[in-house]
Amino acid sequence: MKQIGVLIKTVILLIILLVLQILLTLAFHFLYPESNLQIHVQIAIDISILFVFIMGFFSFYKDKIEINKKSLKPNLIIFFLCLIIIWVYVSPIFKYPFLSYSLNLDKLNICIDKIIVPNRNGILELYPFARLILITPILEELLFRKIILVQLRSKYGIYLSVIFTSILFSISHLDLYNFLIFFIGSVILCIIFLKSNNIKYSIVYHILMNLITILLC
């Protein structure tokens, strides 16, 4: 029953995350109808992830699991870096419909076109870039790897916890066409976290994954 309870809690967190994103987006758009809707969505997503992370932290704190952090060996650091670079390059072929994209650098802008908002002035112009290479990687890793993956692993073991976490991670992006891309990317980040038991590594590699995607676009 405890196993089911943990899974239900993580699913509830995901539902709250999605509902909160929608409500905040509508609220921002109602309060600031002249502003760019895309910016509203991005801010709503980030606030929602932060809120749900805090909820998850206090929801699971009674079952806090002590994890021995360790440093990745240099060969693993290089391996994961190469793996991420290769993944960013080949990931377009996993976009639905599958195999409809050739391995072209101009096809690598999987999600960037949804994130970059051109011709904006002030801080809002920088926000999409800041969230892509800093805010989103940190928030998503804290929620999905630090909270959800750790709790699921304690009840379901490594393999199922990675699968469940990656499914929830993919669903949270509300993007069916890129579902498999998010799923595989999440699996890689889960493995990195599990190898080190240190959230800093998965955050750094998540940032690198996004940054490399931008540089190759």
XYZ file of N, CA and C in Angstrom:
651
model
N 0.821 -1.210 0.000
C 0.000 0.000 0.000
C 0.858 1.264 0.000
N 1.999 1.194 0.707
C 2.882 2.358 0.734
C 3.435 2.652 -0.651
N 3.694 1.570 -1.416
C 4.196 1.759 -2.778
C 3.176 2.513 -3.614
N 1.912 2.087 -3.518
C 0.848 2.743 -4.271
C 0.689 4.185 -3.798
N 0.823 4.383 -2.477
C 0.677 5.718 -1.917
C 1.685 6.700 -2.470
N 2.931 6.264 -2.618
C 3.975 7.132 -3.157
C 3.683 7.482 -4.606
N 3.267 6.486 -5.393
C 2.958 6.731 -6.798
C 1.778 7.685 -6.937
N 0.759 7.477 -6.116
C -0.413 8.355 -6.153
C -0.019 9.788 -5.801
N 0.848 9.929 -4.806
C 1.309 11.269 -4.417
C 2.016 11.975 -5.568
N 2.862 11.238 -6.278
C 3.598 11.855 -7.388
C 2.653 12.229 -8.527
N 1.650 11.389 -8.776
C 0.664 11.699 -9.820
C -0.149 12.931 -9.421
N -0.513 13.005 -8.147
C -1.255 14.172 -7.654
C -0.426 15.439 -7.815
N 0.873 15.342 -7.526
C 1.756 16.495 -7.707
C 1.761 16.949 -9.164
N 1.779 15.981 -10.084
C 1.761 16.320 -11.507
C 0.453 17.003 -11.885
N -0.664 16.472 -11.388
C -1.970 17.067 -11.692
C -2.039 18.500 -11.161
N -1.570 18.695 -9.939
C -1.541 20.046 -9.361
C -0.678 20.966 -10.210
N 0.461 20.443 -10.669
C 1.369 21.225 -11.510
C 0.670 21.698 -12.779
N -0.021 20.787 -13.456
C -0.686 21.125 -14.715
C -1.842 22.098 -14.498
N -2.645 21.835 -13.477
C -3.787 22.711 -13.190
C -3.307 24.107 -12.810
N -2.259 24.154 -11.994
C -1.726 25.443 -11.559
C -1.169 26.237 -12.734
N -0.521 25.548 -13.656
C 0.001 26.224 -14.850
C -1.123 26.887 -15.635
N -2.210 26.159 -15.816
C -3.352 26.687 -16.574
C -3.983 27.873 -15.853
N -4.211 27.723 -14.551
C -4.853 28.789 -13.782
C -3.999 30.051 -13.738
N -2.702 29.884 -13.533
C -1.818 31.048 -13.478
C -1.719 31.737 -14.838
N -1.682 30.938 -15.896
C -1.637 31.518 -17.243
C -2.881 32.358 -17.508
N -4.039 31.808 -17.157
C -5.296 32.544 -17.343
C -5.325 33.805 -16.485
N -4.827 33.685 -15.255
C -4.820 34.838 -14.353
C -3.910 35.945 -14.877
N -2.706 35.566 -15.319
C -1.772 36.564 -15.854
C -2.338 37.238 -17.104
N -2.962 36.420 -17.954
C -3.509 36.971 -19.192
C -4.696 37.892 -18.904
N -5.454 37.563 -17.870
C -6.590 38.414 -17.484
C -6.099 39.736 -16.902
N -5.049 39.674 -16.084
C -4.518 40.876 -15.442
C -3.717 41.746 -16.401
N -3.041 41.081 -17.349
C -2.191 41.815 -18.298
C -2.512 41.376 -19.725
N -3.694 41.724 -20.217
C -4.142 41.245 -21.533
C -3.286 41.733 -22.695
N -2.583 42.837 -22.507
C -1.776 43.383 -23.595
C -0.397 42.731 -23.681
N -0.008 42.014 -22.652
C 1.313 41.382 -22.633
C 1.305 40.110 -23.472
N 2.505 39.627 -23.775
C 2.656 38.437 -24.603
C 2.207 37.189 -23.843
N 1.296 36.424 -24.437
C 0.766 35.230 -23.789
C 1.855 34.192 -23.536
N 2.828 34.127 -24.434
C 3.899 33.152 -24.299
C 4.717 33.394 -23.031
N 4.938 34.669 -22.727
C 5.639 35.017 -21.497
C 4.814 34.597 -20.287
N 3.503 34.798 -20.357
C 2.618 34.389 -19.262
C 2.739 32.891 -19.014
N 2.740 32.122 -20.082
C 2.843 30.668 -19.964
C 4.159 30.275 -19.301
N 5.246 30.890 -19.735
C 6.564 30.555 -19.197
C 6.672 30.868 -17.710
N 6.205 32.051 -17.327
C 6.244 32.433 -15.915
C 5.339 31.522 -15.090
N 4.164 31.201 -15.635
C 3.231 30.315 -14.938
C 3.847 28.939 -14.715
N 4.551 28.430 -15.721
C 5.201 27.126 -15.600
C 6.245 27.146 -14.491
N 7.080 28.173 -14.475
C 8.161 28.242 -13.491
C 7.629 28.389 -12.067
N 6.628 29.242 -11.892
C 6.033 29.410 -10.564
C 5.375 28.107 -10.114
N 4.711 27.430 -11.045
C 4.026 26.176 -10.722
C 5.014 25.102 -10.287
N 6.118 24.977 -11.017
C 7.126 23.969 -10.661
C 7.706 24.256 -9.283
N 8.010 25.526 -9.016
C 8.551 25.903 -7.708
C 7.556 25.585 -6.599
N 6.290 25.913 -6.816
C 5.255 25.662 -5.815
C 5.089 24.169 -5.555
N 5.046 23.373 -6.623
C 4.857 21.930 -6.475
C 6.093 21.282 -5.852
N 7.272 21.806 -6.156
C 8.487 21.300 -5.504
C 8.405 21.499 -3.992
N 7.964 22.683 -3.568
C 7.817 22.956 -2.134
C 6.779 22.027 -1.520
N 5.672 21.819 -2.240
C 4.647 20.883 -1.771
C 5.216 19.482 -1.624
N 5.959 19.043 -2.650
C 6.547 17.712 -2.616
C 7.546 17.560 -1.492
N 8.317 18.604 -1.255
C 9.320 18.567 -0.187
C 8.657 18.339 1.165
N 7.599 19.102 1.444
C 6.925 18.963 2.729
C 6.036 17.720 2.778
N 5.596 17.262 1.618
C 4.766 16.058 1.571
C 5.568 14.812 1.894
N 6.835 14.799 1.441
C 7.664 13.611 1.611
C 8.694 13.741 2.730
N 8.709 14.884 3.423
C 9.823 15.116 4.355
C 9.830 14.110 5.505
N 8.667 13.578 5.870
C 8.622 12.584 6.942
C 9.324 11.297 6.535
N 9.337 11.043 5.228
C 9.988 9.830 4.723
C 11.343 10.168 4.124
N 11.983 11.165 4.670
C 13.258 11.628 4.114
C 14.260 10.483 4.031
N 14.882 10.387 2.901
C 15.821 9.302 2.645
C 17.223 9.876 2.571
N 18.096 9.353 3.378
C 19.470 9.822 3.361
C 20.209 9.172 2.197
N 20.845 9.997 1.395
C 21.573 9.497 0.232
C 23.022 9.942 0.325
N 23.907 9.008 0.114
C 25.325 9.338 0.132
C 25.732 9.939 -1.200
N 26.037 11.228 -1.178
C 26.471 11.892 -2.399
C 27.890 11.457 -2.748
N 28.165 11.426 -4.021
C 29.516 11.088 -4.448
C 29.828 11.816 -5.741
N 31.101 11.960 -6.009
C 31.538 12.649 -7.218
C 31.621 11.663 -8.372
N 31.235 12.137 -9.541
C 31.376 11.303 -10.728
C 32.845 11.212 -11.113
N 33.251 10.046 -11.550
C 34.621 9.879 -12.018
C 34.800 10.641 -13.330
N 36.017 11.106 -13.597
C 36.268 11.882 -14.821
C 35.805 11.181 -16.091
N 35.995 9.856 -16.150
C 35.572 9.142 -17.355
C 34.054 9.159 -17.522
N 33.320 9.133 -16.397
C 31.861 9.211 -16.474
C 31.405 10.618 -16.842
N 32.102 11.618 -16.331
C 31.778 13.006 -16.682
C 31.905 13.215 -18.187
N 32.993 12.714 -18.752
C 33.220 12.831 -20.199
C 32.196 12.004 -20.968
N 31.911 10.803 -20.457
C 30.944 9.926 -21.123
C 29.572 10.583 -21.202
N 29.095 11.116 -20.078
C 27.773 11.738 -20.058
C 27.733 12.996 -20.922
N 28.828 13.732 -20.967
C 28.891 14.912 -21.824
C 28.772 14.513 -23.290
N 29.505 13.479 -23.682
C 29.425 12.977 -25.065
C 28.034 12.436 -25.363
N 27.456 11.752 -24.381
C 26.118 11.192 -24.553
C 25.095 12.293 -24.794
N 25.198 13.378 -24.052
C 24.270 14.498 -24.205
C 24.425 15.162 -25.568
N 25.667 15.364 -25.989
C 25.909 15.979 -27.301
C 25.318 15.114 -28.411
N 25.563 13.812 -28.331
C 25.024 12.883 -29.329
C 23.499 12.893 -29.288
N 22.946 12.886 -28.077
C 21.497 12.864 -27.932
C 20.851 14.105 -28.534
N 21.409 15.275 -28.253
C 20.863 16.515 -28.813
C 20.879 16.457 -30.337
N 21.912 15.858 -30.887
C 22.044 15.799 -32.343
C 21.043 14.837 -32.976
N 20.833 13.678 -32.352
C 19.967 12.659 -32.965
C 18.516 12.759 -32.505
N 18.235 13.543 -31.473
C 16.892 13.573 -30.896
C 15.776 13.941 -31.871
N 16.019 14.770 -32.906
C 14.915 15.099 -33.816
C 14.253 13.893 -34.473
N 14.983 12.788 -34.619
C 14.364 11.621 -35.265
C 13.328 10.971 -34.358
N 13.311 11.350 -33.081
C 12.336 10.794 -32.146
C 11.110 11.684 -32.005
N 11.082 12.752 -32.796
C 9.906 13.627 -32.774
C 8.809 12.989 -33.614
N 7.592 12.981 -33.094
C 6.472 12.386 -33.819
C 6.088 13.264 -35.013
N 5.824 12.738 -36.214
C 5.939 11.322 -36.568
C 7.392 10.896 -36.692
N 7.703 9.749 -36.146
C 9.075 9.301 -36.032
C 9.751 9.140 -37.392
N 11.043 9.419 -37.394
C 11.905 9.248 -38.564
C 11.533 10.171 -39.719
N 10.745 11.202 -39.438
C 10.390 12.135 -40.507
C 11.371 13.295 -40.577
N 12.333 13.301 -39.660
C 13.332 14.367 -39.615
C 14.713 13.792 -39.898
N 15.412 14.418 -40.809
C 16.786 14.007 -41.076
C 17.690 14.611 -40.018
N 18.890 14.059 -39.881
C 19.829 14.552 -38.878
C 20.497 15.823 -39.378
N 19.741 16.897 -39.358
C 20.201 18.195 -39.822
C 20.316 19.141 -38.646
N 21.313 19.995 -38.661
C 21.445 20.952 -37.572
C 20.259 21.896 -37.518
N 19.664 22.171 -38.671
C 18.534 23.094 -38.659
C 17.268 22.440 -38.129
N 17.343 21.141 -37.818
C 16.192 20.462 -37.241
C 16.320 20.335 -35.729
N 17.343 20.900 -35.159
C 17.595 20.716 -33.744
C 16.803 21.673 -32.862
N 16.133 22.629 -33.464
C 15.393 23.585 -32.649
C 14.050 23.002 -32.237
N 14.095 21.916 -31.475
C 12.913 21.169 -31.079
C 11.941 22.035 -30.290
N 12.474 22.705 -29.276
C 11.608 23.488 -28.406
C 11.999 24.949 -28.357
N 13.113 25.309 -28.970
C 13.601 26.670 -28.840
C 12.616 27.671 -29.427
N 11.974 27.301 -30.526
C 11.057 28.235 -31.162
C 9.858 28.525 -30.269
N 9.598 27.664 -29.296
C 8.501 27.900 -28.371
C 8.944 28.751 -27.185
N 10.246 28.860 -27.020
C 10.776 29.516 -25.835
C 11.236 30.932 -26.124
N 11.868 31.143 -27.284
C 12.420 32.451 -27.603
C 11.313 33.396 -28.058
N 11.240 34.550 -27.440
C 10.258 35.564 -27.809
C 11.006 36.764 -28.368
N 10.972 36.983 -29.685
C 11.744 38.077 -30.281
C 11.095 39.438 -30.065
N 11.913 40.472 -30.299
C 11.437 41.857 -30.291
C 10.742 42.249 -28.992
N 11.332 41.851 -27.883
C 10.803 42.242 -26.584
C 11.818 43.136 -25.894
N 11.332 44.098 -25.136
C 12.223 45.028 -24.466
C 12.297 44.721 -22.974
N 13.400 45.154 -22.362
C 13.548 45.021 -20.922
C 13.831 43.602 -20.484
N 13.494 43.337 -19.215
C 13.829 42.062 -18.595
C 13.089 40.893 -19.235
N 11.889 41.161 -19.786
C 11.128 40.084 -20.406
C 11.839 39.515 -21.626
N 12.698 40.318 -22.246
C 13.449 39.828 -23.393
C 14.475 38.790 -22.964
N 15.031 38.964 -21.775
C 16.059 38.054 -21.281
C 15.471 36.847 -20.558
N 14.236 36.966 -20.096
C 13.646 35.903 -19.283
C 13.597 34.546 -19.985
N 13.151 34.475 -21.250
C 13.117 33.172 -21.918
C 14.481 32.489 -21.965
N 15.536 33.254 -22.153
C 16.878 32.681 -22.205
C 17.346 32.264 -20.815
N 17.028 33.107 -19.822
C 17.432 32.804 -18.446
C 16.757 31.531 -17.953
N 15.493 31.365 -18.280
C 14.777 30.179 -17.818
C 15.249 28.937 -18.559
N 15.646 29.099 -19.805
C 16.090 27.953 -20.594
C 17.404 27.386 -20.080
N 18.340 28.269 -19.739
C 19.673 27.796 -19.363
C 19.924 27.812 -17.856
N 18.933 28.255 -17.077
C 19.163 28.284 -15.634
C 17.925 27.927 -14.820
N 16.865 28.710 -14.964
C 15.693 28.553 -14.102
C 15.025 27.196 -14.273
N 14.672 26.856 -15.510
C 13.969 25.600 -15.771
C 14.787 24.366 -15.401
N 16.063 24.270 -15.798
C 16.852 23.093 -15.399
C 16.905 22.893 -13.886
N 17.074 23.980 -13.145
C 17.155 23.865 -11.688
C 15.824 23.404 -11.102
N 14.739 24.062 -11.497
C 13.423 23.732 -10.950
C 12.993 22.319 -11.328
N 13.193 21.945 -12.591
C 12.776 20.611 -13.033
C 13.596 19.515 -12.371
N 14.883 19.738 -12.195
C 15.711 18.721 -11.541
C 15.347 18.572 -10.070
N 15.082 19.679 -9.410
C 14.691 19.609 -8.004
C 13.387 18.839 -7.832
N 12.419 19.101 -8.710
C 11.121 18.437 -8.591
C 11.174 16.991 -9.057
N 11.651 16.765 -10.272
C 11.537 15.429 -10.863
C 12.644 14.464 -10.432
N 13.838 14.942 -10.211
C 14.910 14.049 -9.789
C 15.055 14.024 -8.268
N 15.112 15.187 -7.638
C 15.360 15.252 -6.195
C 14.175 14.769 -5.374
N 12.962 15.092 -5.823
C 11.770 14.705 -5.068
C 11.153 13.419 -5.613
N 10.681 13.466 -6.845
C 9.906 12.355 -7.396
C 10.752 11.102 -7.599
N 11.894 11.222 -8.248
C 12.725 10.043 -8.513
C 13.200 9.389 -7.222
N 13.654 10.185 -6.277
C 14.155 9.635 -5.007
C 13.064 8.871 -4.275
N 11.860 9.432 -4.225
C 10.768 8.770 -3.517
C 10.316 7.500 -4.232
N 10.218 7.565 -5.541
C 9.806 6.379 -6.296
C 10.857 5.283 -6.207
N 12.121 5.660 -6.211
C 13.186 4.654 -6.125
C 13.128 3.895 -4.804
N 12.737 4.575 -3.741
C 12.678 3.927 -2.430
C 11.597 2.854 -2.366
N 10.627 2.927 -3.267
C 9.509 1.976 -3.243
C 9.499 1.023 -4.437
N 10.004 1.474 -5.575
C 9.879 0.685 -6.798
C 11.206 0.213 -7.376
N 12.319 0.643 -6.814
C 13.599 0.268 -7.390
C 14.008 1.217 -8.506
N 15.181 0.986 -9.041
C 15.766 1.920 -10.000
C 15.001 1.973 -11.318
N 14.763 0.817 -11.934
C 14.226 0.798 -13.293
C 12.821 1.389 -13.382
N 11.924 0.928 -12.525
C 10.554 1.443 -12.562
C 10.503 2.916 -12.174
N 11.327 3.307 -11.212
C 11.322 4.711 -10.785
C 11.785 5.631 -11.906
N 12.778 5.194 -12.666
C 13.254 5.989 -13.804
C 12.159 6.101 -14.865
N 11.480 4.997 -15.137
C 10.403 4.997 -16.135
C 9.253 5.897 -15.692
N 8.791 5.711 -14.444
C 7.684 6.521 -13.928
C 8.044 8.007 -13.926
N 9.242 8.315 -13.449
C 9.678 9.716 -13.391
C 9.722 10.336 -14.777
N 10.237 9.590 -15.734
C 10.375 10.108 -17.095
C 9.019 10.281 -17.772
N 8.079 9.402 -17.465
C 6.720 9.552 -17.997
C 6.081 10.822 -17.439
N 6.196 11.010 -16.134
C 5.639 12.212 -15.505
C 6.315 13.469 -16.037
N 7.627 13.403 -16.216
C 8.387 14.534 -16.752
C 7.896 14.891 -18.154
N 7.673 13.880 -18.981
C 7.224 14.106 -20.359
C 5.812 14.673 -20.395
N 4.933 14.112 -19.572
C 3.553 14.595 -19.525
C 3.504 16.059 -19.094
N 4.381 16.429 -18.172
C 4.363 17.796 -17.631
C 4.626 18.847 -18.700
N 5.261 18.453 -19.812
C 5.559 19.412 -20.875
C 4.385 19.615 -21.839
N 3.360 18.773 -21.720
C 2.155 18.920 -22.543
C 2.489 19.040 -24.029
N 3.353 18.179 -24.484
C 3.799 18.222 -25.882
C 3.885 16.794 -26.411
N 2.797 16.339 -27.030
C 2.725 14.964 -27.503
C 3.760 14.667 -28.576
N 4.014 15.635 -29.443
C 4.942 15.418 -30.549
C 6.367 15.182 -30.059
N 6.726 15.804 -28.956
C 8.075 15.658 -28.413
C 8.112 14.764 -27.175
N 7.053 13.999 -26.953
C 6.951 13.176 -25.742
C 8.150 12.247 -25.591
N 8.494 11.544 -26.655
C 9.589 10.577 -26.583
C 10.930 11.274 -26.372
N 11.079 12.457 -26.940
C 12.317 13.222 -26.749
C 12.481 13.606 -25.283
N 11.413 14.106 -24.682
C 11.469 14.455 -23.263
C 11.702 13.208 -22.408
N 11.076 12.104 -22.806
C 11.196 10.863 -22.035
C 12.641 10.371 -22.014
N 13.252 10.270 -23.183
C 14.626 9.772 -23.262
C 15.593 10.746 -22.589
N 15.374 12.040 -22.797
C 16.207 13.032 -22.125
C 16.119 12.901 -20.614
N 14.917 12.643 -20.121
C 14.721 12.459 -18.686
C 15.421 11.204 -18.186
N 15.359 10.138 -18.963
C 16.044 8.896 -18.576
C 17.542 9.153 -18.400
N 18.126 9.890 -19.333
C 19.558 10.219 -19.249
C 19.850 11.002 -17.975
N 19.031 11.991 -17.678
C 19.238 12.809 -16.482
C 19.012 12.001 -15.205
N 18.070 11.072 -15.247
C 17.846 10.188 -14.097
C 19.076 9.320 -13.835
N 19.646 8.788 -14.896
C 20.838 7.947 -14.756
C 21.994 8.753 -14.170
N 22.156 9.969 -14.661
C 23.220 10.842 -14.140
C 23.020 11.093 -12.651
N 21.785 11.372 -12.257
C 21.507 11.617 -10.842
C 21.754 10.368 -10.006
N 21.303 9.225 -10.496
C 21.455 7.983 -9.743
C 22.916 7.564 -9.623
N 23.706 7.882 -10.624
C 25.128 7.545 -10.586
C 25.876 8.362 -9.537
N 25.427 9.582 -9.317
C 26.140 10.479 -8.402
C 25.412 10.695 -7.078
N 24.081 10.460 -7.090
C 23.245 10.801 -5.938
C 23.425 12.270 -5.551
N 23.716 13.077 -6.552
C 23.971 14.500 -6.319
C 23.220 15.307 -7.373
N 22.264 16.094 -6.911
C 21.406 16.838 -7.832
C 22.184 17.851 -8.650
N 23.340 18.277 -8.156
C 24.132 19.275 -8.873
C 24.551 18.770 -10.249
N 24.868 17.487 -10.342
C 25.313 16.936 -11.626
C 24.189 16.945 -12.651
N 23.002 16.500 -12.247
C 21.889 16.469 -13.207
C 21.471 17.878 -13.603
N 21.587 18.835 -12.681
C 21.282 20.230 -13.019
C 22.266 20.751 -14.058
N 23.552 20.519 -13.826
C 24.585 20.990 -14.756
C 24.408 20.361 -16.130
N 24.149 19.051 -16.169
C 23.977 18.381 -17.463
C 22.681 18.812 -18.147
N 21.658 19.105 -17.374
C 20.413 19.621 -17.946
C 20.668 20.983 -18.584
N 21.424 21.825 -17.885
C 21.791 23.133 -18.434
C 22.597 22.966 -19.715
N 23.563 22.048 -19.692
C 24.389 21.802 -20.876
C 23.551 21.289 -22.040
N 22.586 20.437 -21.732
C 21.709 19.893 -22.767
C 20.953 21.014 -23.472
N 20.407 21.938 -22.690
C 19.688 23.069 -23.270
C 20.625 24.016 -24.009
N 21.782 24.258 -23.420
C 22.742 25.187 -24.016
C 23.285 24.654 -25.337
N 23.605 23.370 -25.376
C 24.114 22.756 -26.609
C 23.054 22.808 -27.701
N 21.797 22.607 -27.301
C 20.700 22.691 -28.267
C 20.657 24.070 -28.912
N 20.829 25.116 -28.093
C 20.828 26.484 -28.620
C 22.006 26.701 -29.557
N 23.180 26.259 -29.143
C 24.395 26.485 -29.929
C 24.358 25.762 -31.271
N 23.676 24.625 -31.316
C 23.620 23.851 -32.551
C 22.493 24.289 -33.471
N 21.608 25.143 -32.959
C 20.475 25.587 -33.786
C 20.940 26.519 -34.897
